[in-house]
Structures are given as C-alpha cells and as structure tokens.
Amino acid sequence: MDVESDVAVVGAGAAGLSLALRLARPPAGARRVTAVLLAAPPGPFRAPRRTWCYWEEGAGPYDGALTACWQRLRVRPRDGRAVDAAIAPLRYKMLRSDAFEELAGRLMAGSARVRTVEAVVERVRSVPGGAVVHARRAGGGRLTVRARWVFDSRPLPCPPPARTTLLQHFRGWFVRTRRPVFDPATVELMDFRTPQPADGLSFGYVLPTGPREALVEYTEFSRQALAREAYDRALGDYTTRILGIGDHEVTGCEQGVIPMTDAHFPRRTAACVFRIGAAAGATRPATGYTFSAVQRQADAVAAALHAGRPPLPPRAHPARSHLMDAVLLHALDHGRVDGPAFFTRLFTQVPAPRLLRFLDGRTSLAEDLSVGLHVPTAAMLGSALALPFARRRGAPAG
C-alpha cells in the first residue's frame, strides 16, 4: 500500500498526537497541510499507559481529559516538616495517556487533513524533495508513505553522549485506601523522608485524586535503575511506614526511566526528516518534565507548516536553562550538593509560581539570578568550572 502526504508523523505518543491535533484543526486561513499519523498497533511496540504532569495558567486545551488538577504543592525535607506552596494562577495537571489518546481521537475524527494508520515503522529513508517511511501493518501488509516532511517521535535507544547522564527512575502504585488519608487539594511533589541512596537522591511523590485514591510513586535520581522488587519494597515502606495509609488496595502500577542528561539532541536527521518530543530534547534535564515543552514544539512546527516555512522544531529549552541544568546535574553526580536540601531550599525560599516558571524555562535573566541566590554558590561554581573539561560519554544502562 502506497500513500502520499505532505507530512508523516511517526509515533502516536504525546509529541506525535500533539502535532497531529494541530494539523487536524488548523487556524482560519492556514495553508492546507495533509498528514498521516503512524501509530503502533497494540502489542510490544506500543508504549504502556503512563501519566504526564505539567502546569499552566488557567484552563487548557486538554482539561476535558485530566484526571485531576491542583493549586497547592508540598515538599517535605528529611525531618518531615511540610513546606506548602500555593501556585496560583498556575495549575498542576495530571493527564493519563489513554485519556489523551481518546480525546485526540475524538478531536481528529472526521478530519480531512489527518489520517491515522496503525503500523510499525521500520525505516525512514531520505529522498529528493522529501522522505519515504517504510512500515508494516498489524496484519503483516507493507505500507509506504512518501511525504514532504517527516517528524519522528519514537524514543531513542539511548541518549547521545553527554558529560552527565543520570536516570530519573520510578515505580508508582495506584492505591485505594479503606479510610480517607489523602489531601485532595495538595500534591506531595517531593517527600524526602524516604531512605536516601548512597549516590543520588530519592523521594516519594503523591498525586491524590480523592481522599481515598492516589498515585503514589517512589523515585530516584541516580546512575542505575532498580529491579522491580526493589521499587515495590520501597513503595511498601513509603506507603506503610511513612505515609501510614493503613489498609489499601493496589489497583494499578506504572514504571519508567527518564534520562536526565546534558546531551545535545539533533532535531534534524536528514534534509526533510526531523525528531520531535523527548527524542529532540524536550525533556527538561534537571527535572524530567517533558509535556509542556512538547506542546511548545508542536505549536511552532504546526505554525511553520501552515505558513509554508521550513518546519525545523525549535530547541525545547533556552540555552541558558540547558547550561544551568548541566551544572546542576554535574554537581549532583559528583556529590557536590545535597539533593534533598537543594530542592527543599528552592521551594522554601523562591515563590512557587516563579520557581515553576523557572523550571519551565520561562523566566527572565533577572528572575534566574534571583533563583540563583538560593543555590550553594561554591558547589555550583565548582561544577561550572569543571564542566568544560568533562568528557562526553555514552549513557549508563537503564
């Protein structure tokens, strides 16, 4: 089967769906652009269900699919005292991937501009004036898509060489308790009462969706991921000893590994072939948050296509943010800073809305400097001076 289109979008995760949505619902007067969205069929090539969290001001385009949203965050240092912060006018939002897929499917239904095909992409080949995508359909049939532009959102096997690569690795339980134990108005963003590993840091993360329901995660920033049994032991300790939730039922699980790296991610792999999403560096190196940057990237690419401009995806984060993250990752990796104390101090000393905008790369230079007043200067300066001499190397195994 052969298909021709202006655009081929490879992968139907957050990045692929976000771009396809914008192409299916163009603004008035936009140049006509046709697209084929290549989504992996159910099976080993489709990503498992997962949760994305992000923050934005007021209502947003995906609010109808949200599991929950909050305007209060809490950080707990190792002594257990609560550092609560109101984040208005921002809202911290929880979006499940299956709900996002369902919303996107409804919004794209009947579109004359975007067609979705279930197929596993095997190869993307550059040709004069565009590219050809070779794929295999669920029934075994072959599919060839010739497009002027190709946007590939598939995860990379491993990040490019970097001076520092840590892993943000986690496992979460969806729990339902017998008695009301959760505060539905507040996210436990970082609870450092968990036993800290010899290298890196760990914390609990609680997204309450009701007084008796929550997603409870155990997360580490370190060089190596854990075995599933180790995560479950840590979650059992956190829910029972630290949170004291009592009798409960685990209704579901999710697990993941997010590279936290100062690698440079190429956004263009051939004349008409681009990467988007995490594969193009949308993950914020120091936090692991990705979803907001994916939306900015999709906005920019769709606007360029609708205007007839070359659609090179923009850098996901400002160069200044990337440099600051590289310094922090180096400092964490070399033990120059105490991770729990570092993040607790930021949330204690910096107004929460400003800190969240800082973490999203949306602050001015003056605001960045004001945040910098609350970091350990000697430690960060040491890493900043050492960074130019650090060798780039491959990522650790996840």
Short mmCIF file of C-alpha atoms in Angstrom, two decimals:
data_model
loop_
_atom_site.label_atom_id
_atom_site.label_comp_id
_atom_site.label_asym_id
_atom_site.label_seq_id
_atom_site.Cartn_x
_atom_site.Cartn_y
_atom_site.Cartn_z
CA MET A 1 0.00 0.00 0.00
CA ASP A 2 1.43 3.39 -1.00
CA VAL A 3 0.34 6.72 0.49
CA GLU A 4 1.39 10.27 -0.35
CA SER A 5 1.05 13.16 2.10
CA ASP A 6 2.59 16.50 2.94
CA VAL A 7 3.59 15.25 6.40
CA ALA A 8 4.23 11.90 8.04
CA VAL A 9 4.17 11.81 11.84
CA VAL A 10 5.86 8.72 13.25
CA GLY A 11 4.58 7.65 16.66
CA ALA A 12 1.36 8.50 18.50
CA GLY A 13 2.65 9.40 21.94
CA ALA A 14 2.46 12.88 23.44
CA ALA A 15 4.59 14.50 20.73
CA GLY A 16 3.06 12.75 17.73
CA LEU A 17 -0.53 13.24 18.87
CA SER A 18 0.07 16.87 19.83
CA LEU A 19 1.39 17.70 16.37
CA ALA A 20 -1.32 15.70 14.58
CA LEU A 21 -4.02 17.50 16.59
CA ARG A 22 -2.76 20.88 15.47
CA LEU A 23 -2.63 19.79 11.84
CA ALA A 24 -6.14 18.34 12.04
CA ARG A 25 -7.56 21.58 13.47
CA PRO A 26 -5.72 24.41 11.68
CA PRO A 27 -6.40 28.10 12.29
CA ALA A 28 -8.52 30.02 9.82
CA GLY A 29 -6.66 30.95 6.65
CA ALA A 30 -3.87 28.41 7.21
CA ARG A 31 -2.16 26.75 4.28
CA ARG A 32 -3.66 23.29 3.60
CA VAL A 33 -1.43 20.54 5.01
CA THR A 34 -2.25 16.82 4.85
CA ALA A 35 -0.71 14.37 7.27
CA VAL A 36 -0.50 10.66 8.04
CA LEU A 37 -0.11 9.69 11.70
CA LEU A 38 1.62 6.32 12.03
CA ALA A 39 0.58 4.76 15.35
CA ALA A 40 1.97 1.48 16.60
CA PRO A 41 -0.77 -1.18 16.88
CA PRO A 42 -1.47 -2.85 20.25
CA GLY A 43 1.49 -5.02 21.19
CA PRO A 44 5.17 -4.73 22.08
CA PHE A 45 5.80 -1.60 20.00
CA ARG A 46 3.10 0.49 21.71
CA ALA A 47 4.12 2.33 24.87
CA PRO A 48 2.33 1.28 28.09
CA ARG A 49 -0.15 3.60 29.77
CA ARG A 50 1.62 6.43 31.53
CA THR A 51 0.97 9.66 33.39
CA TRP A 52 2.07 13.13 32.32
CA CYS A 53 2.10 16.08 34.69
CA TYR A 54 2.57 19.71 33.74
CA TRP A 55 1.49 23.16 34.84
CA GLU A 56 -0.16 26.02 33.03
CA GLU A 57 -2.15 29.11 33.84
CA GLY A 58 -5.90 28.63 33.97
CA ALA A 59 -7.80 26.44 31.54
CA GLY A 60 -6.00 24.47 28.85
CA PRO A 61 -6.89 22.52 25.69
CA TYR A 62 -6.73 19.11 27.39
CA ASP A 63 -8.68 19.92 30.56
CA GLY A 64 -11.53 17.63 29.47
CA ALA A 65 -9.20 14.62 29.73
CA LEU A 66 -7.48 15.45 33.03
CA THR A 67 -7.58 13.01 35.93
CA ALA A 68 -7.10 15.86 38.41
CA CYS A 69 -5.50 19.28 38.90
CA TRP A 70 -4.21 21.17 41.93
CA GLN A 71 -3.11 24.64 43.03
CA ARG A 72 -1.04 23.57 46.04
CA LEU A 73 2.27 21.69 46.14
CA ARG A 74 4.11 20.31 49.16
CA VAL A 75 7.77 19.42 49.67
CA ARG A 76 8.97 17.57 52.79
CA PRO A 77 12.62 17.59 53.85
CA ARG A 78 14.05 14.62 55.72
CA ASP A 79 12.82 15.97 59.08
CA GLY A 80 9.22 15.64 57.82
CA ARG A 81 8.08 19.26 58.23
CA ALA A 82 5.72 20.34 55.46
CA VAL A 83 6.72 23.13 53.05
CA ASP A 84 3.41 24.05 51.40
CA ALA A 85 3.16 26.41 48.45
CA ALA A 86 0.23 27.93 46.58
CA ILE A 87 0.92 28.11 42.84
CA ALA A 88 -1.99 30.27 41.61
CA PRO A 89 -2.52 31.39 38.91
CA LEU A 90 -0.84 28.17 37.77
CA ARG A 91 -2.47 24.76 37.98
CA TYR A 92 -0.58 21.47 38.29
CA LYS A 93 -2.32 18.98 35.99
CA MET A 94 -2.38 15.18 35.74
CA LEU A 95 -3.11 13.64 32.35
CA ARG A 96 -3.20 9.90 31.66
CA SER A 97 -2.01 8.81 28.23
CA ASP A 98 -5.12 6.75 27.46
CA ALA A 99 -7.38 9.72 28.24
CA PHE A 100 -5.23 11.94 25.99
CA GLU A 101 -5.40 9.39 23.17
CA GLU A 102 -9.18 9.20 23.49
CA LEU A 103 -9.51 13.00 23.45
CA ALA A 104 -7.20 13.30 20.45
CA GLY A 105 -9.15 10.61 18.61
CA ARG A 106 -12.43 12.48 19.15
CA LEU A 107 -10.95 15.80 18.06
CA MET A 108 -9.38 14.33 14.93
CA ALA A 109 -12.38 12.19 13.97
CA GLY A 110 -13.62 13.06 10.52
CA SER A 111 -10.66 15.30 9.75
CA ALA A 112 -9.98 15.60 6.04
CA ARG A 113 -6.39 16.62 6.76
CA VAL A 114 -5.03 13.94 9.10
CA ARG A 115 -5.31 10.21 8.60
CA THR A 116 -4.28 7.71 11.31
CA VAL A 117 -2.82 4.36 10.27
CA GLU A 118 -1.77 1.61 12.67
CA ALA A 119 1.64 0.39 11.58
CA VAL A 120 5.13 -0.26 12.93
CA VAL A 121 7.68 1.97 11.24
CA GLU A 122 10.79 0.05 10.22
CA ARG A 123 12.76 2.62 8.25
CA VAL A 124 12.72 6.28 7.25
CA ARG A 125 14.63 6.97 4.03
CA SER A 126 15.57 10.40 2.72
CA VAL A 127 14.80 11.00 -0.96
CA PRO A 128 14.99 14.11 -3.15
CA GLY A 129 12.27 16.52 -2.10
CA GLY A 130 11.16 14.58 0.96
CA ALA A 131 11.37 11.19 2.64
CA VAL A 132 9.84 7.72 2.43
CA VAL A 133 8.58 5.86 5.51
CA HIS A 134 8.54 2.06 5.31
CA ALA A 135 6.17 0.37 7.76
CA ARG A 136 4.44 -2.91 8.50
CA ARG A 137 0.73 -3.06 9.29
CA ALA A 138 -0.72 -5.23 12.06
CA GLY A 139 -1.84 -7.90 9.58
CA GLY A 140 1.60 -8.09 8.01
CA GLY A 141 0.94 -5.93 4.97
CA ARG A 142 3.52 -3.41 3.87
CA LEU A 143 2.93 0.34 3.94
CA THR A 144 4.97 3.02 2.21
CA VAL A 145 4.35 6.69 2.94
CA ARG A 146 6.03 9.34 0.82
CA ALA A 147 5.97 12.76 2.47
CA ARG A 148 7.49 16.20 2.01
CA TRP A 149 8.30 16.30 5.74
CA VAL A 150 8.69 13.53 8.33
CA PHE A 151 8.51 14.07 12.11
CA ASP A 152 9.79 11.11 14.10
CA SER A 153 8.77 10.98 17.77
CA ARG A 154 9.96 7.44 18.56
CA PRO A 155 12.13 7.16 21.68
CA LEU A 156 15.86 6.88 21.12
CA PRO A 157 17.50 3.60 22.20
CA CYS A 158 19.76 5.70 24.44
CA PRO A 159 20.62 9.41 24.75
CA PRO A 160 23.51 10.88 22.77
CA PRO A 161 26.91 11.14 24.51
CA ALA A 162 26.84 13.56 27.44
CA ARG A 163 29.06 14.94 30.15
CA THR A 164 26.47 13.86 32.74
CA THR A 165 23.59 11.43 32.47
CA LEU A 166 21.55 10.48 35.49
CA LEU A 167 18.38 8.42 35.39
CA GLN A 168 15.10 9.50 36.89
CA HIS A 169 13.62 6.08 37.53
CA PHE A 170 10.41 5.33 39.35
CA ARG A 171 7.58 2.96 40.03
CA GLY A 172 4.09 4.02 41.09
CA TRP A 173 1.09 2.34 42.66
CA PHE A 174 -2.48 3.49 42.12
CA VAL A 175 -3.89 2.89 45.58
CA ARG A 176 -7.34 2.91 47.14
CA THR A 177 -7.49 3.09 50.92
CA ARG A 178 -10.17 1.99 53.38
CA ARG A 179 -10.22 5.35 55.19
CA PRO A 180 -9.66 8.91 53.89
CA VAL A 181 -5.93 9.62 54.24
CA PHE A 182 -5.03 11.87 51.31
CA ASP A 183 -5.37 15.65 50.96
CA PRO A 184 -7.07 16.02 47.56
CA ALA A 185 -6.07 19.70 47.35
CA THR A 186 -2.29 19.20 47.53
CA VAL A 187 0.35 17.29 45.57
CA GLU A 188 3.22 15.83 47.58
CA LEU A 189 5.80 16.83 44.99
CA MET A 190 8.97 15.69 46.74
CA ASP A 191 8.89 13.82 50.06
CA PHE A 192 12.50 13.24 51.10
CA ARG A 193 11.63 11.10 54.13
CA THR A 194 12.49 8.05 52.00
CA PRO A 195 15.83 6.36 52.78
CA GLN A 196 18.42 8.14 50.65
CA PRO A 197 20.65 6.03 48.36
CA ALA A 198 24.44 6.19 48.69
CA ASP A 199 24.61 8.05 45.37
CA GLY A 200 21.90 10.39 44.09
CA LEU A 201 18.62 11.06 45.85
CA SER A 202 15.16 9.57 46.34
CA PHE A 203 11.72 10.88 47.19
CA GLY A 204 8.06 9.98 47.39
CA TYR A 205 5.55 11.60 45.04
CA VAL A 206 1.81 11.57 45.75
CA LEU A 207 -0.88 12.65 43.29
CA PRO A 208 -4.16 12.46 45.25
CA THR A 209 -7.27 12.07 43.11
CA GLY A 210 -9.59 11.85 46.11
CA PRO A 211 -9.47 11.35 49.89
CA ARG A 212 -9.05 7.60 49.40
CA GLU A 213 -7.33 7.39 45.99
CA ALA A 214 -3.89 8.45 44.79
CA LEU A 215 -0.97 7.63 42.55
CA VAL A 216 1.96 7.06 44.93
CA GLU A 217 5.43 6.87 43.38
CA TYR A 218 8.92 6.10 44.61
CA THR A 219 11.50 7.98 42.52
CA GLU A 220 15.29 8.04 42.42
CA PHE A 221 17.79 10.26 40.61
CA SER A 222 20.86 8.04 40.21
CA ARG A 223 23.02 6.28 37.63
CA GLN A 224 21.31 2.90 37.70
CA ALA A 225 17.68 1.78 37.70
CA LEU A 226 16.44 -0.78 40.23
CA ALA A 227 14.83 -4.18 39.92
CA ARG A 228 11.04 -4.19 40.20
CA GLU A 229 11.20 -5.92 43.59
CA ALA A 230 13.35 -3.10 44.99
CA TYR A 231 10.81 -0.48 43.90
CA ASP A 232 7.97 -2.47 45.47
CA ARG A 233 9.88 -2.78 48.75
CA ALA A 234 10.48 0.98 48.73
CA LEU A 235 6.83 1.68 47.92
CA GLY A 236 5.69 -0.69 50.64
CA ASP A 237 7.90 1.12 53.15
CA TYR A 238 6.78 4.55 51.97
CA THR A 239 3.03 3.85 51.99
CA THR A 240 3.06 1.91 55.28
CA ARG A 241 5.78 3.37 57.49
CA ILE A 242 6.00 6.95 56.22
CA LEU A 243 2.52 7.76 54.93
CA GLY A 244 0.71 5.37 57.24
CA ILE A 245 -2.18 4.84 54.83
CA GLY A 246 -3.35 1.64 56.54
CA ASP A 247 -5.39 -0.97 54.69
CA HIS A 248 -5.27 -0.35 50.97
CA GLU A 249 -5.65 -1.95 47.57
CA VAL A 250 -3.20 -1.51 44.68
CA THR A 251 -5.38 -1.09 41.59
CA GLY A 252 -2.65 -0.48 39.03
CA CYS A 253 1.04 0.23 38.52
CA GLU A 254 3.30 2.24 36.28
CA GLN A 255 7.06 2.30 35.96
CA GLY A 256 9.55 4.27 33.91
CA VAL A 257 13.06 5.57 33.33
CA ILE A 258 13.70 9.14 32.14
CA PRO A 259 17.25 10.15 31.18
CA MET A 260 18.38 13.40 32.83
CA THR A 261 21.20 14.43 30.56
CA ASP A 262 23.09 17.42 29.20
CA ALA A 263 23.41 15.68 25.82
CA HIS A 264 22.71 17.62 22.65
CA PHE A 265 19.78 16.07 20.76
CA PRO A 266 19.87 16.59 16.98
CA ARG A 267 16.49 17.82 15.78
CA ARG A 268 17.20 17.17 12.11
CA THR A 269 18.40 13.77 10.85
CA ALA A 270 18.05 14.39 7.10
CA ALA A 271 17.06 17.25 4.83
CA CYS A 272 13.34 16.68 5.38
CA VAL A 273 13.34 14.43 8.47
CA PHE A 274 13.08 15.81 11.99
CA ARG A 275 12.83 14.47 15.51
CA ILE A 276 10.22 15.80 17.93
CA GLY A 277 9.42 15.28 21.59
CA ALA A 278 11.80 13.60 24.01
CA ALA A 279 13.84 12.35 21.04
CA ALA A 280 14.50 16.02 20.21
CA GLY A 281 15.47 17.02 23.75
CA ALA A 282 12.03 18.06 25.05
CA THR A 283 12.72 16.52 28.48
CA ARG A 284 14.00 19.17 30.91
CA PRO A 285 17.37 17.78 32.02
CA ALA A 286 17.15 18.75 35.70
CA THR A 287 13.53 17.70 36.31
CA GLY A 288 12.38 15.11 33.78
CA TYR A 289 9.27 17.13 32.86
CA THR A 290 8.50 16.91 29.13
CA PHE A 291 4.85 17.57 28.30
CA SER A 292 4.87 21.39 28.27
CA ALA A 293 7.93 21.56 26.05
CA VAL A 294 6.27 19.09 23.66
CA GLN A 295 3.30 21.46 23.35
CA ARG A 296 5.52 24.45 22.58
CA GLN A 297 7.39 22.43 19.98
CA ALA A 298 4.16 21.20 18.35
CA ASP A 299 2.82 24.77 18.23
CA ALA A 300 5.95 26.02 16.46
CA VAL A 301 6.11 23.16 13.94
CA ALA A 302 2.42 23.40 13.05
CA ALA A 303 2.64 27.18 12.66
CA ALA A 304 5.59 26.82 10.29
CA LEU A 305 3.82 24.18 8.19
CA HIS A 306 0.64 26.24 7.98
CA ALA A 307 2.68 29.27 6.91
CA GLY A 308 4.73 27.34 4.33
CA ARG A 309 8.02 27.84 6.21
CA PRO A 310 10.71 25.18 6.82
CA PRO A 311 9.42 23.39 9.94
CA LEU A 312 12.61 22.79 11.94
CA PRO A 313 11.44 22.09 15.51
CA PRO A 314 12.76 24.74 17.89
CA ARG A 315 15.04 23.91 20.78
CA ALA A 316 12.84 22.70 23.60
CA HIS A 317 14.57 24.79 26.28
CA PRO A 318 16.58 28.03 26.21
CA ALA A 319 20.36 27.71 26.05
CA ARG A 320 20.62 29.40 29.45
CA SER A 321 18.35 26.77 31.01
CA HIS A 322 20.35 23.97 29.41
CA LEU A 323 23.59 25.36 30.82
CA MET A 324 22.14 25.72 34.33
CA ASP A 325 20.81 22.17 34.19
CA ALA A 326 24.19 20.86 33.04
CA VAL A 327 25.86 22.48 36.04
CA LEU A 328 23.27 21.07 38.46
CA LEU A 329 23.47 17.56 37.02
CA HIS A 330 27.27 17.63 37.30
CA ALA A 331 27.04 18.84 40.90
CA LEU A 332 24.53 16.11 41.83
CA ASP A 333 26.50 13.40 40.07
CA HIS A 334 29.76 14.36 41.81
CA GLY A 335 28.22 14.76 45.26
CA ARG A 336 28.86 18.50 45.43
CA VAL A 337 25.30 19.23 46.55
CA ASP A 338 22.90 17.52 48.90
CA GLY A 339 19.93 16.89 46.61
CA PRO A 340 17.12 16.89 49.20
CA ALA A 341 18.48 20.05 50.86
CA PHE A 342 18.96 21.73 47.46
CA PHE A 343 15.38 21.23 46.25
CA THR A 344 13.85 21.93 49.66
CA ARG A 345 15.69 25.24 49.91
CA LEU A 346 14.46 26.32 46.48
CA PHE A 347 10.83 25.59 47.35
CA THR A 348 11.25 27.27 50.74
CA GLN A 349 12.94 30.44 49.50
CA VAL A 350 11.56 31.05 45.98
CA PRO A 351 7.88 31.92 45.35
CA ALA A 352 6.34 28.76 43.90
CA PRO A 353 4.86 30.31 40.70
CA ARG A 354 8.26 31.84 39.87
CA LEU A 355 10.05 28.57 40.60
CA LEU A 356 7.71 26.62 38.34
CA ARG A 357 8.18 29.14 35.55
CA PHE A 358 11.94 28.82 36.12
CA LEU A 359 11.71 25.04 35.84
CA ASP A 360 9.79 25.51 32.59
CA GLY A 361 12.44 27.86 31.15
CA ARG A 362 10.04 30.83 31.06
CA THR A 363 11.80 33.27 33.41
CA SER A 364 13.83 36.36 32.58
CA LEU A 365 17.55 36.68 33.27
CA ALA A 366 16.78 38.80 36.34
CA GLU A 367 14.44 36.12 37.68
CA ASP A 368 17.02 33.42 37.01
CA LEU A 369 19.56 35.39 39.01
CA SER A 370 17.07 35.76 41.86
CA VAL A 371 16.63 31.98 41.94
CA GLY A 372 20.41 31.58 41.82
CA LEU A 373 20.74 33.45 45.10
CA HIS A 374 19.35 30.37 46.84
CA VAL A 375 21.69 27.70 45.50
CA PRO A 376 25.03 26.63 47.10
CA THR A 377 27.33 29.01 45.26
CA ALA A 378 30.67 27.27 45.89
CA ALA A 379 29.36 23.86 44.83
CA MET A 380 27.72 25.17 41.67
CA LEU A 381 30.73 27.28 40.77
CA GLY A 382 32.96 24.23 41.17
CA SER A 383 30.84 22.26 38.73
CA ALA A 384 30.61 25.21 36.32
CA LEU A 385 34.42 25.40 36.20
CA ALA A 386 34.82 21.63 35.84
CA LEU A 387 32.17 21.21 33.16
CA PRO A 388 34.22 22.38 30.14
CA PHE A 389 36.80 19.69 30.90
CA ALA A 390 34.33 16.84 31.35
CA ARG A 391 34.36 14.27 28.56
CA ARG A 392 31.14 13.36 26.78
CA ARG A 393 30.39 9.65 27.05
CA GLY A 394 27.59 7.18 26.42
CA ALA A 395 24.67 6.82 28.81
CA PRO A 396 24.53 4.22 31.58
CA ALA A 397 22.31 1.23 31.08
CA GLY A 398 18.71 1.70 32.22
#
